[in-house]
Amino acid sequence: MTPKPQAAQAAAGQATPAYRAPRTADGKPNLNGIWQALNEANWDLEPHAAYQGSLPATGAQFSVPPGIGVVDGGTIPYKPEALAQKKENFANRAKLDPEVKCYMGGVPRSTYMPYPFQVIQGTGTMMITYEFAGAVRIINMGKPTESPTDSWMGWSNGHWEGDTLVIDVTGFNDLTWFDRAGDYHSDMLHVVERYTPRSADTLMYEATIEDPKTFSRPWKISMPLYRRVEKNAQVMEYKCPEFAEEVIYGHLRKQTSK
């Protein structure tokens, strides 16, 4: 038997979900809970071998672990000029990665950063809170509305397609990256996320990414998300600005005379 491509398998899974999630009071799939990705996507979305980290002085402690990648087809379809910018980002990632500066992770990166996030589900709105940098998203589940301004986390309009929560996200600024490898986007970014329950403690997450300034065509990432099942699981406060002060403002410190 010829194996189906990954995208075809995912599409087949969406059409006939084998798992029916518990329901909320309004009959929708209950996605409430604390979730986290377990992969190497925040290091590099594409398949990669292990390589030296951006700070050689830290040795193996912050070296980059190998990853099988989460991009359907394996490669992000950059336009030639955008690929050159990605390579420049990679070379200077120790100081340019927005994560280094404690900027909010954006979408979809906040989903697969190595920190938990919590889904709080209502009827007219939903909220997703992220541990890193205290980022928060409000998901409008009613009539779609337009973003009043560009922002790190974008503007989210959601709806249900069967058991799948679909979130259309626009209104991004161009100040976030997709990973620590310099993969980036412009302010034309448009993300369509899909959260599909596949068991009591796992979701399938997919994000289709479109940005005509940066990419030659839309592309997609997919990965499972896992429920944090510790009895005291919680999204804790992670205020990171104080850890970024030296990187951002250190050069302004008054120099002492020798």
PDB file of C-alpha atoms in Angstrom:
ATOM      1  CA  MET A   1       0.000   0.000   0.000  1.00  0.00           C
ATOM      2  CA  THR A   2       1.295   3.441  -0.907  1.00  0.00           C
ATOM      3  CA  PRO A   3       1.496   5.682   2.219  1.00  0.00           C
ATOM      4  CA  LYS A   4      -0.719   8.769   2.098  1.00  0.00           C
ATOM      5  CA  PRO A   5       1.067  12.148   2.249  1.00  0.00           C
ATOM      6  CA  GLN A   6       0.935  13.728   5.720  1.00  0.00           C
ATOM      7  CA  ALA A   7      -1.461  16.470   4.582  1.00  0.00           C
ATOM      8  CA  ALA A   8      -3.870  13.888   3.091  1.00  0.00           C
ATOM      9  CA  GLN A   9      -3.831  11.885   6.315  1.00  0.00           C
ATOM     10  CA  ALA A  10      -4.561  15.046   8.308  1.00  0.00           C
ATOM     11  CA  ALA A  11      -7.435  15.961   5.967  1.00  0.00           C
ATOM     12  CA  ALA A  12      -8.873  12.475   6.296  1.00  0.00           C
ATOM     13  CA  GLY A  13      -8.598  12.768  10.076  1.00  0.00           C
ATOM     14  CA  GLN A  14     -10.533  16.053  10.027  1.00  0.00           C
ATOM     15  CA  ALA A  15     -13.334  14.573   7.934  1.00  0.00           C
ATOM     16  CA  THR A  16     -13.977  11.599  10.230  1.00  0.00           C
ATOM     17  CA  PRO A  17     -12.710  12.314  13.731  1.00  0.00           C
ATOM     18  CA  ALA A  18     -12.481   9.086  15.706  1.00  0.00           C
ATOM     19  CA  TYR A  19     -12.742  10.872  19.049  1.00  0.00           C
ATOM     20  CA  ARG A  20     -15.732  12.875  20.306  1.00  0.00           C
ATOM     21  CA  ALA A  21     -14.725  15.400  22.934  1.00  0.00           C
ATOM     22  CA  PRO A  22     -16.798  16.124  26.066  1.00  0.00           C
ATOM     23  CA  ARG A  23     -19.198  19.039  25.601  1.00  0.00           C
ATOM     24  CA  THR A  24     -19.606  22.365  27.349  1.00  0.00           C
ATOM     25  CA  ALA A  25     -23.043  23.568  28.462  1.00  0.00           C
ATOM     26  CA  ASP A  26     -23.686  25.064  25.008  1.00  0.00           C
ATOM     27  CA  GLY A  27     -22.849  21.777  23.268  1.00  0.00           C
ATOM     28  CA  LYS A  28     -19.437  22.730  21.907  1.00  0.00           C
ATOM     29  CA  PRO A  29     -16.302  20.560  22.272  1.00  0.00           C
ATOM     30  CA  ASN A  30     -14.721  21.341  25.629  1.00  0.00           C
ATOM     31  CA  LEU A  31     -11.142  22.516  25.080  1.00  0.00           C
ATOM     32  CA  ASN A  32     -10.750  24.076  28.525  1.00  0.00           C
ATOM     33  CA  GLY A  33      -7.451  23.213  30.131  1.00  0.00           C
ATOM     34  CA  ILE A  34      -3.713  23.802  30.192  1.00  0.00           C
ATOM     35  CA  TRP A  35      -1.832  22.610  27.115  1.00  0.00           C
ATOM     36  CA  GLN A  36       1.726  22.494  25.866  1.00  0.00           C
ATOM     37  CA  ALA A  37       3.629  21.380  22.783  1.00  0.00           C
ATOM     38  CA  LEU A  38       6.381  18.793  23.135  1.00  0.00           C
ATOM     39  CA  ASN A  39       8.735  19.235  20.202  1.00  0.00           C
ATOM     40  CA  GLU A  40      11.685  21.263  18.881  1.00  0.00           C
ATOM     41  CA  ALA A  41       9.657  23.728  16.776  1.00  0.00           C
ATOM     42  CA  ASN A  42      10.623  26.768  18.827  1.00  0.00           C
ATOM     43  CA  TRP A  43      14.249  26.033  17.978  1.00  0.00           C
ATOM     44  CA  ASP A  44      13.631  25.517  14.261  1.00  0.00           C
ATOM     45  CA  LEU A  45      10.377  24.715  12.403  1.00  0.00           C
ATOM     46  CA  GLU A  46      12.193  22.859   9.631  1.00  0.00           C
ATOM     47  CA  PRO A  47      13.880  19.434   9.974  1.00  0.00           C
ATOM     48  CA  HIS A  48      17.370  19.931  11.377  1.00  0.00           C
ATOM     49  CA  ALA A  49      20.325  18.147  12.935  1.00  0.00           C
ATOM     50  CA  ALA A  50      21.773  19.323  16.231  1.00  0.00           C
ATOM     51  CA  TYR A  51      23.961  22.407  15.944  1.00  0.00           C
ATOM     52  CA  GLN A  52      25.884  24.871  18.072  1.00  0.00           C
ATOM     53  CA  GLY A  53      23.790  27.388  19.938  1.00  0.00           C
ATOM     54  CA  SER A  54      24.060  31.132  19.445  1.00  0.00           C
ATOM     55  CA  LEU A  55      26.189  31.501  22.599  1.00  0.00           C
ATOM     56  CA  PRO A  56      29.160  29.100  22.318  1.00  0.00           C
ATOM     57  CA  ALA A  57      30.302  30.089  25.826  1.00  0.00           C
ATOM     58  CA  THR A  58      27.328  28.166  27.255  1.00  0.00           C
ATOM     59  CA  GLY A  59      28.607  24.924  25.725  1.00  0.00           C
ATOM     60  CA  ALA A  60      26.045  22.167  25.278  1.00  0.00           C
ATOM     61  CA  GLN A  61      23.622  23.775  27.731  1.00  0.00           C
ATOM     62  CA  PHE A  62      22.017  25.918  25.020  1.00  0.00           C
ATOM     63  CA  SER A  63      23.007  23.931  21.952  1.00  0.00           C
ATOM     64  CA  VAL A  64      20.158  23.177  19.521  1.00  0.00           C
ATOM     65  CA  PRO A  65      18.586  19.694  19.800  1.00  0.00           C
ATOM     66  CA  PRO A  66      17.739  17.838  16.544  1.00  0.00           C
ATOM     67  CA  GLY A  67      14.158  17.964  15.308  1.00  0.00           C
ATOM     68  CA  ILE A  68      12.073  16.171  12.668  1.00  0.00           C
ATOM     69  CA  GLY A  69      10.338  19.427  11.743  1.00  0.00           C
ATOM     70  CA  VAL A  70       6.678  20.468  11.755  1.00  0.00           C
ATOM     71  CA  VAL A  71       6.396  22.065   8.291  1.00  0.00           C
ATOM     72  CA  ASP A  72       4.286  20.089   5.836  1.00  0.00           C
ATOM     73  CA  GLY A  73       6.688  19.232   2.997  1.00  0.00           C
ATOM     74  CA  GLY A  74       9.687  20.131   5.167  1.00  0.00           C
ATOM     75  CA  THR A  75      10.678  23.517   3.726  1.00  0.00           C
ATOM     76  CA  ILE A  76       9.275  27.022   4.246  1.00  0.00           C
ATOM     77  CA  PRO A  77       8.626  28.561   0.770  1.00  0.00           C
ATOM     78  CA  TYR A  78      10.495  31.854   1.118  1.00  0.00           C
ATOM     79  CA  LYS A  79      10.784  34.294  -1.734  1.00  0.00           C
ATOM     80  CA  PRO A  80      14.497  34.622  -2.674  1.00  0.00           C
ATOM     81  CA  GLU A  81      14.957  38.065  -1.102  1.00  0.00           C
ATOM     82  CA  ALA A  82      13.117  36.978   2.049  1.00  0.00           C
ATOM     83  CA  LEU A  83      15.302  33.877   2.351  1.00  0.00           C
ATOM     84  CA  ALA A  84      18.345  36.156   2.403  1.00  0.00           C
ATOM     85  CA  GLN A  85      16.784  38.053   5.336  1.00  0.00           C
ATOM     86  CA  LYS A  86      16.082  34.780   7.141  1.00  0.00           C
ATOM     87  CA  LYS A  87      19.750  33.823   6.819  1.00  0.00           C
ATOM     88  CA  GLU A  88      20.789  37.224   8.186  1.00  0.00           C
ATOM     89  CA  ASN A  89      18.353  36.770  11.077  1.00  0.00           C
ATOM     90  CA  PHE A  90      19.888  33.378  11.829  1.00  0.00           C
ATOM     91  CA  ALA A  91      23.411  34.788  11.854  1.00  0.00           C
ATOM     92  CA  ASN A  92      22.365  37.488  14.331  1.00  0.00           C
ATOM     93  CA  ARG A  93      19.779  35.509  16.311  1.00  0.00           C
ATOM     94  CA  ALA A  94      21.504  36.018  19.667  1.00  0.00           C
ATOM     95  CA  LYS A  95      20.513  39.693  19.612  1.00  0.00           C
ATOM     96  CA  LEU A  96      17.652  39.892  17.074  1.00  0.00           C
ATOM     97  CA  ASP A  97      15.310  37.078  18.115  1.00  0.00           C
ATOM     98  CA  PRO A  98      12.263  38.796  19.686  1.00  0.00           C
ATOM     99  CA  GLU A  99      12.234  36.075  22.354  1.00  0.00           C
ATOM    100  CA  VAL A 100      15.576  37.405  23.606  1.00  0.00           C
ATOM    101  CA  LYS A 101      13.892  40.784  24.210  1.00  0.00           C
ATOM    102  CA  CYS A 102      10.866  39.245  25.986  1.00  0.00           C
ATOM    103  CA  TYR A 103       8.485  40.292  23.218  1.00  0.00           C
ATOM    104  CA  MET A 104       5.243  38.326  23.142  1.00  0.00           C
ATOM    105  CA  GLY A 105       5.677  35.241  20.993  1.00  0.00           C
ATOM    106  CA  GLY A 106       2.962  35.984  18.450  1.00  0.00           C
ATOM    107  CA  VAL A 107       0.879  33.419  16.565  1.00  0.00           C
ATOM    108  CA  PRO A 108       1.567  30.591  15.963  1.00  0.00           C
ATOM    109  CA  ARG A 109       4.890  30.650  17.895  1.00  0.00           C
ATOM    110  CA  SER A 110       3.303  31.126  21.325  1.00  0.00           C
ATOM    111  CA  THR A 111       1.613  27.741  20.860  1.00  0.00           C
ATOM    112  CA  TYR A 112       4.865  25.753  20.601  1.00  0.00           C
ATOM    113  CA  MET A 113       7.192  27.736  22.835  1.00  0.00           C
ATOM    114  CA  PRO A 114       8.346  25.482  25.711  1.00  0.00           C
ATOM    115  CA  TYR A 115       5.810  26.917  28.148  1.00  0.00           C
ATOM    116  CA  PRO A 116       2.168  26.046  28.953  1.00  0.00           C
ATOM    117  CA  PHE A 117      -0.877  27.990  27.861  1.00  0.00           C
ATOM    118  CA  GLN A 118      -4.463  27.870  29.060  1.00  0.00           C
ATOM    119  CA  VAL A 119      -7.700  27.795  27.065  1.00  0.00           C
ATOM    120  CA  ILE A 120     -10.662  29.421  28.824  1.00  0.00           C
ATOM    121  CA  GLN A 121     -13.818  28.757  26.861  1.00  0.00           C
ATOM    122  CA  GLY A 122     -16.953  30.891  26.838  1.00  0.00           C
ATOM    123  CA  THR A 123     -19.817  31.132  24.388  1.00  0.00           C
ATOM    124  CA  GLY A 124     -19.340  34.525  22.746  1.00  0.00           C
ATOM    125  CA  THR A 125     -15.615  34.701  23.395  1.00  0.00           C
ATOM    126  CA  MET A 126     -12.694  32.474  24.311  1.00  0.00           C
ATOM    127  CA  MET A 127      -9.396  33.423  25.905  1.00  0.00           C
ATOM    128  CA  ILE A 128      -5.945  31.891  25.596  1.00  0.00           C
ATOM    129  CA  THR A 129      -3.329  32.920  28.157  1.00  0.00           C
ATOM    130  CA  TYR A 130       0.347  32.112  27.646  1.00  0.00           C
ATOM    131  CA  GLU A 131       2.982  31.802  30.344  1.00  0.00           C
ATOM    132  CA  PHE A 132       5.786  33.493  28.384  1.00  0.00           C
ATOM    133  CA  ALA A 133       5.635  37.280  28.725  1.00  0.00           C
ATOM    134  CA  GLY A 134       2.058  37.063  30.037  1.00  0.00           C
ATOM    135  CA  ALA A 135       0.600  37.137  26.520  1.00  0.00           C
ATOM    136  CA  VAL A 136      -3.188  36.929  26.181  1.00  0.00           C
ATOM    137  CA  ARG A 137      -5.535  36.499  23.222  1.00  0.00           C
ATOM    138  CA  ILE A 138      -9.266  37.101  23.120  1.00  0.00           C
ATOM    139  CA  ILE A 139     -11.018  34.984  20.467  1.00  0.00           C
ATOM    140  CA  ASN A 140     -14.222  36.536  19.125  1.00  0.00           C
ATOM    141  CA  MET A 141     -16.663  33.680  18.437  1.00  0.00           C
ATOM    142  CA  GLY A 142     -19.414  35.895  17.063  1.00  0.00           C
ATOM    143  CA  LYS A 143     -19.653  37.868  13.830  1.00  0.00           C
ATOM    144  CA  PRO A 144     -16.084  38.463  12.550  1.00  0.00           C
ATOM    145  CA  THR A 145     -14.642  41.870  13.401  1.00  0.00           C
ATOM    146  CA  GLU A 146     -11.619  43.761  12.082  1.00  0.00           C
ATOM    147  CA  SER A 147      -8.483  44.607  13.989  1.00  0.00           C
ATOM    148  CA  PRO A 148      -8.338  48.255  15.152  1.00  0.00           C
ATOM    149  CA  THR A 149      -4.533  48.172  14.957  1.00  0.00           C
ATOM    150  CA  ASP A 150      -1.603  45.832  14.391  1.00  0.00           C
ATOM    151  CA  SER A 151      -0.204  43.945  17.401  1.00  0.00           C
ATOM    152  CA  TRP A 152       2.099  41.089  18.465  1.00  0.00           C
ATOM    153  CA  MET A 153      -0.725  38.572  18.991  1.00  0.00           C
ATOM    154  CA  GLY A 154      -2.943  39.707  16.116  1.00  0.00           C
ATOM    155  CA  TRP A 155      -6.731  39.848  15.990  1.00  0.00           C
ATOM    156  CA  SER A 156      -8.610  36.557  16.344  1.00  0.00           C
ATOM    157  CA  ASN A 157     -12.032  35.561  14.991  1.00  0.00           C
ATOM    158  CA  GLY A 158     -13.098  31.984  15.716  1.00  0.00           C
ATOM    159  CA  HIS A 159     -15.789  29.518  14.709  1.00  0.00           C
ATOM    160  CA  TRP A 160     -16.460  25.793  14.956  1.00  0.00           C
ATOM    161  CA  GLU A 161     -16.256  23.317  12.080  1.00  0.00           C
ATOM    162  CA  GLY A 162     -17.600  20.156  13.680  1.00  0.00           C
ATOM    163  CA  ASP A 163     -15.275  19.384  16.590  1.00  0.00           C
ATOM    164  CA  THR A 164     -12.534  21.667  15.245  1.00  0.00           C
ATOM    165  CA  LEU A 165     -11.994  25.182  16.589  1.00  0.00           C
ATOM    166  CA  VAL A 166     -10.901  27.355  13.664  1.00  0.00           C
ATOM    167  CA  ILE A 167      -9.308  30.735  14.427  1.00  0.00           C
ATOM    168  CA  ASP A 168      -8.604  33.281  11.682  1.00  0.00           C
ATOM    169  CA  VAL A 169      -5.853  35.647  12.835  1.00  0.00           C
ATOM    170  CA  THR A 170      -4.915  38.927  11.132  1.00  0.00           C
ATOM    171  CA  GLY A 171      -3.712  42.348  12.280  1.00  0.00           C
ATOM    172  CA  PHE A 172      -0.108  41.413  13.090  1.00  0.00           C
ATOM    173  CA  ASN A 173       2.852  43.724  13.373  1.00  0.00           C
ATOM    174  CA  ASP A 174       6.166  42.488  11.932  1.00  0.00           C
ATOM    175  CA  LEU A 175       8.004  42.213  15.261  1.00  0.00           C
ATOM    176  CA  THR A 176       7.690  38.482  15.973  1.00  0.00           C
ATOM    177  CA  TRP A 177       9.512  35.463  14.544  1.00  0.00           C
ATOM    178  CA  PHE A 178       8.363  31.881  14.072  1.00  0.00           C
ATOM    179  CA  ASP A 179      11.358  30.305  15.850  1.00  0.00           C
ATOM    180  CA  ARG A 180      14.920  30.799  17.107  1.00  0.00           C
ATOM    181  CA  ALA A 181      16.319  30.012  13.637  1.00  0.00           C
ATOM    182  CA  GLY A 182      15.340  33.408  12.207  1.00  0.00           C
ATOM    183  CA  ASP A 183      12.164  32.356  10.401  1.00  0.00           C
ATOM    184  CA  TYR A 184      10.062  35.485  10.193  1.00  0.00           C
ATOM    185  CA  HIS A 185       7.126  37.265   8.540  1.00  0.00           C
ATOM    186  CA  SER A 186       5.924  40.719   7.536  1.00  0.00           C
ATOM    187  CA  ASP A 187       2.882  42.723   8.652  1.00  0.00           C
ATOM    188  CA  MET A 188       0.940  40.926   5.888  1.00  0.00           C
ATOM    189  CA  LEU A 189       0.865  37.736   7.968  1.00  0.00           C
ATOM    190  CA  HIS A 190      -2.420  35.828   7.978  1.00  0.00           C
ATOM    191  CA  VAL A 191      -2.743  32.654  10.085  1.00  0.00           C
ATOM    192  CA  VAL A 192      -5.616  30.174  10.152  1.00  0.00           C
ATOM    193  CA  GLU A 193      -5.369  27.868  13.168  1.00  0.00           C
ATOM    194  CA  ARG A 194      -7.221  24.584  13.696  1.00  0.00           C
ATOM    195  CA  TYR A 195      -7.499  22.895  17.110  1.00  0.00           C
ATOM    196  CA  THR A 196      -9.023  19.384  16.880  1.00  0.00           C
ATOM    197  CA  PRO A 197      -9.512  17.122  19.923  1.00  0.00           C
ATOM    198  CA  ARG A 198      -8.088  13.665  19.251  1.00  0.00           C
ATOM    199  CA  SER A 199      -8.176  12.178  22.769  1.00  0.00           C
ATOM    200  CA  ALA A 200      -8.980  13.286  26.320  1.00  0.00           C
ATOM    201  CA  ASP A 201      -5.495  14.702  26.745  1.00  0.00           C
ATOM    202  CA  THR A 202      -4.317  15.616  23.237  1.00  0.00           C
ATOM    203  CA  LEU A 203      -5.282  18.110  20.546  1.00  0.00           C
ATOM    204  CA  MET A 204      -4.112  18.253  16.943  1.00  0.00           C
ATOM    205  CA  TYR A 205      -2.886  21.754  16.105  1.00  0.00           C
ATOM    206  CA  GLU A 206      -2.525  23.026  12.557  1.00  0.00           C
ATOM    207  CA  ALA A 207      -1.705  26.508  11.326  1.00  0.00           C
ATOM    208  CA  THR A 208      -1.833  27.639   7.708  1.00  0.00           C
ATOM    209  CA  ILE A 209       0.447  30.623   7.151  1.00  0.00           C
ATOM    210  CA  GLU A 210       0.099  33.170   4.374  1.00  0.00           C
ATOM    211  CA  ASP A 211       2.220  36.261   3.778  1.00  0.00           C
ATOM    212  CA  PRO A 212       2.574  37.386   0.145  1.00  0.00           C
ATOM    213  CA  LYS A 213       5.423  39.766   1.030  1.00  0.00           C
ATOM    214  CA  THR A 214       7.565  36.935   2.388  1.00  0.00           C
ATOM    215  CA  PHE A 215       6.438  33.571   1.001  1.00  0.00           C
ATOM    216  CA  SER A 216       5.767  32.302  -2.517  1.00  0.00           C
ATOM    217  CA  ARG A 217       2.665  30.355  -1.380  1.00  0.00           C
ATOM    218  CA  PRO A 218       0.743  29.472   1.805  1.00  0.00           C
ATOM    219  CA  TRP A 219       2.316  26.758   3.961  1.00  0.00           C
ATOM    220  CA  LYS A 220       1.289  24.737   6.977  1.00  0.00           C
ATOM    221  CA  ILE A 221       2.621  23.408  10.248  1.00  0.00           C
ATOM    222  CA  SER A 222       1.024  20.648  12.315  1.00  0.00           C
ATOM    223  CA  MET A 223       1.737  19.062  15.690  1.00  0.00           C
ATOM    224  CA  PRO A 224      -0.013  17.475  18.673  1.00  0.00           C
ATOM    225  CA  LEU A 225      -0.588  19.461  21.861  1.00  0.00           C
ATOM    226  CA  TYR A 226      -0.644  17.738  25.245  1.00  0.00           C
ATOM    227  CA  ARG A 227      -2.733  18.466  28.321  1.00  0.00           C
ATOM    228  CA  ARG A 228      -0.780  19.241  31.479  1.00  0.00           C
ATOM    229  CA  VAL A 229      -2.266  16.673  33.832  1.00  0.00           C
ATOM    230  CA  GLU A 230      -0.436  17.459  37.090  1.00  0.00           C
ATOM    231  CA  LYS A 231      -3.035  17.953  39.835  1.00  0.00           C
ATOM    232  CA  ASN A 232      -1.681  21.437  40.501  1.00  0.00           C
ATOM    233  CA  ALA A 233      -1.028  22.344  36.849  1.00  0.00           C
ATOM    234  CA  GLN A 234      -1.243  26.082  36.275  1.00  0.00           C
ATOM    235  CA  VAL A 235       0.043  28.846  34.037  1.00  0.00           C
ATOM    236  CA  MET A 236       2.443  30.693  36.267  1.00  0.00           C
ATOM    237  CA  GLU A 237       3.594  34.285  36.106  1.00  0.00           C
ATOM    238  CA  TYR A 238       6.680  34.623  33.910  1.00  0.00           C
ATOM    239  CA  LYS A 239       7.640  38.275  33.762  1.00  0.00           C
ATOM    240  CA  CYS A 240      10.746  38.271  31.613  1.00  0.00           C
ATOM    241  CA  PRO A 241      11.432  42.009  30.885  1.00  0.00           C
ATOM    242  CA  GLU A 242      13.897  42.185  33.763  1.00  0.00           C
ATOM    243  CA  PHE A 243      15.923  39.399  32.133  1.00  0.00           C
ATOM    244  CA  ALA A 244      16.109  41.339  28.862  1.00  0.00           C
ATOM    245  CA  GLU A 245      17.283  44.680  30.272  1.00  0.00           C
ATOM    246  CA  GLU A 246      20.983  43.993  29.712  1.00  0.00           C
ATOM    247  CA  VAL A 247      20.376  42.937  26.078  1.00  0.00           C
ATOM    248  CA  ILE A 248      18.236  45.981  25.279  1.00  0.00           C
ATOM    249  CA  TYR A 249      19.688  48.717  27.474  1.00  0.00           C
ATOM    250  CA  GLY A 250      23.116  47.483  28.539  1.00  0.00           C
ATOM    251  CA  HIS A 251      24.898  49.605  25.950  1.00  0.00           C
ATOM    252  CA  LEU A 252      23.445  52.752  27.576  1.00  0.00           C
ATOM    253  CA  ARG A 253      25.077  52.094  30.949  1.00  0.00           C
ATOM    254  CA  LYS A 254      27.445  54.824  32.067  1.00  0.00           C
ATOM    255  CA  GLN A 255      30.982  53.568  31.647  1.00  0.00           C
ATOM    256  CA  THR A 256      33.158  53.740  34.737  1.00  0.00           C
ATOM    257  CA  SER A 257      36.666  55.114  34.427  1.00  0.00           C
ATOM    258  CA  LYS A 258      39.504  52.637  34.915  1.00  0.00           C
TER     259      LYS A 258
END
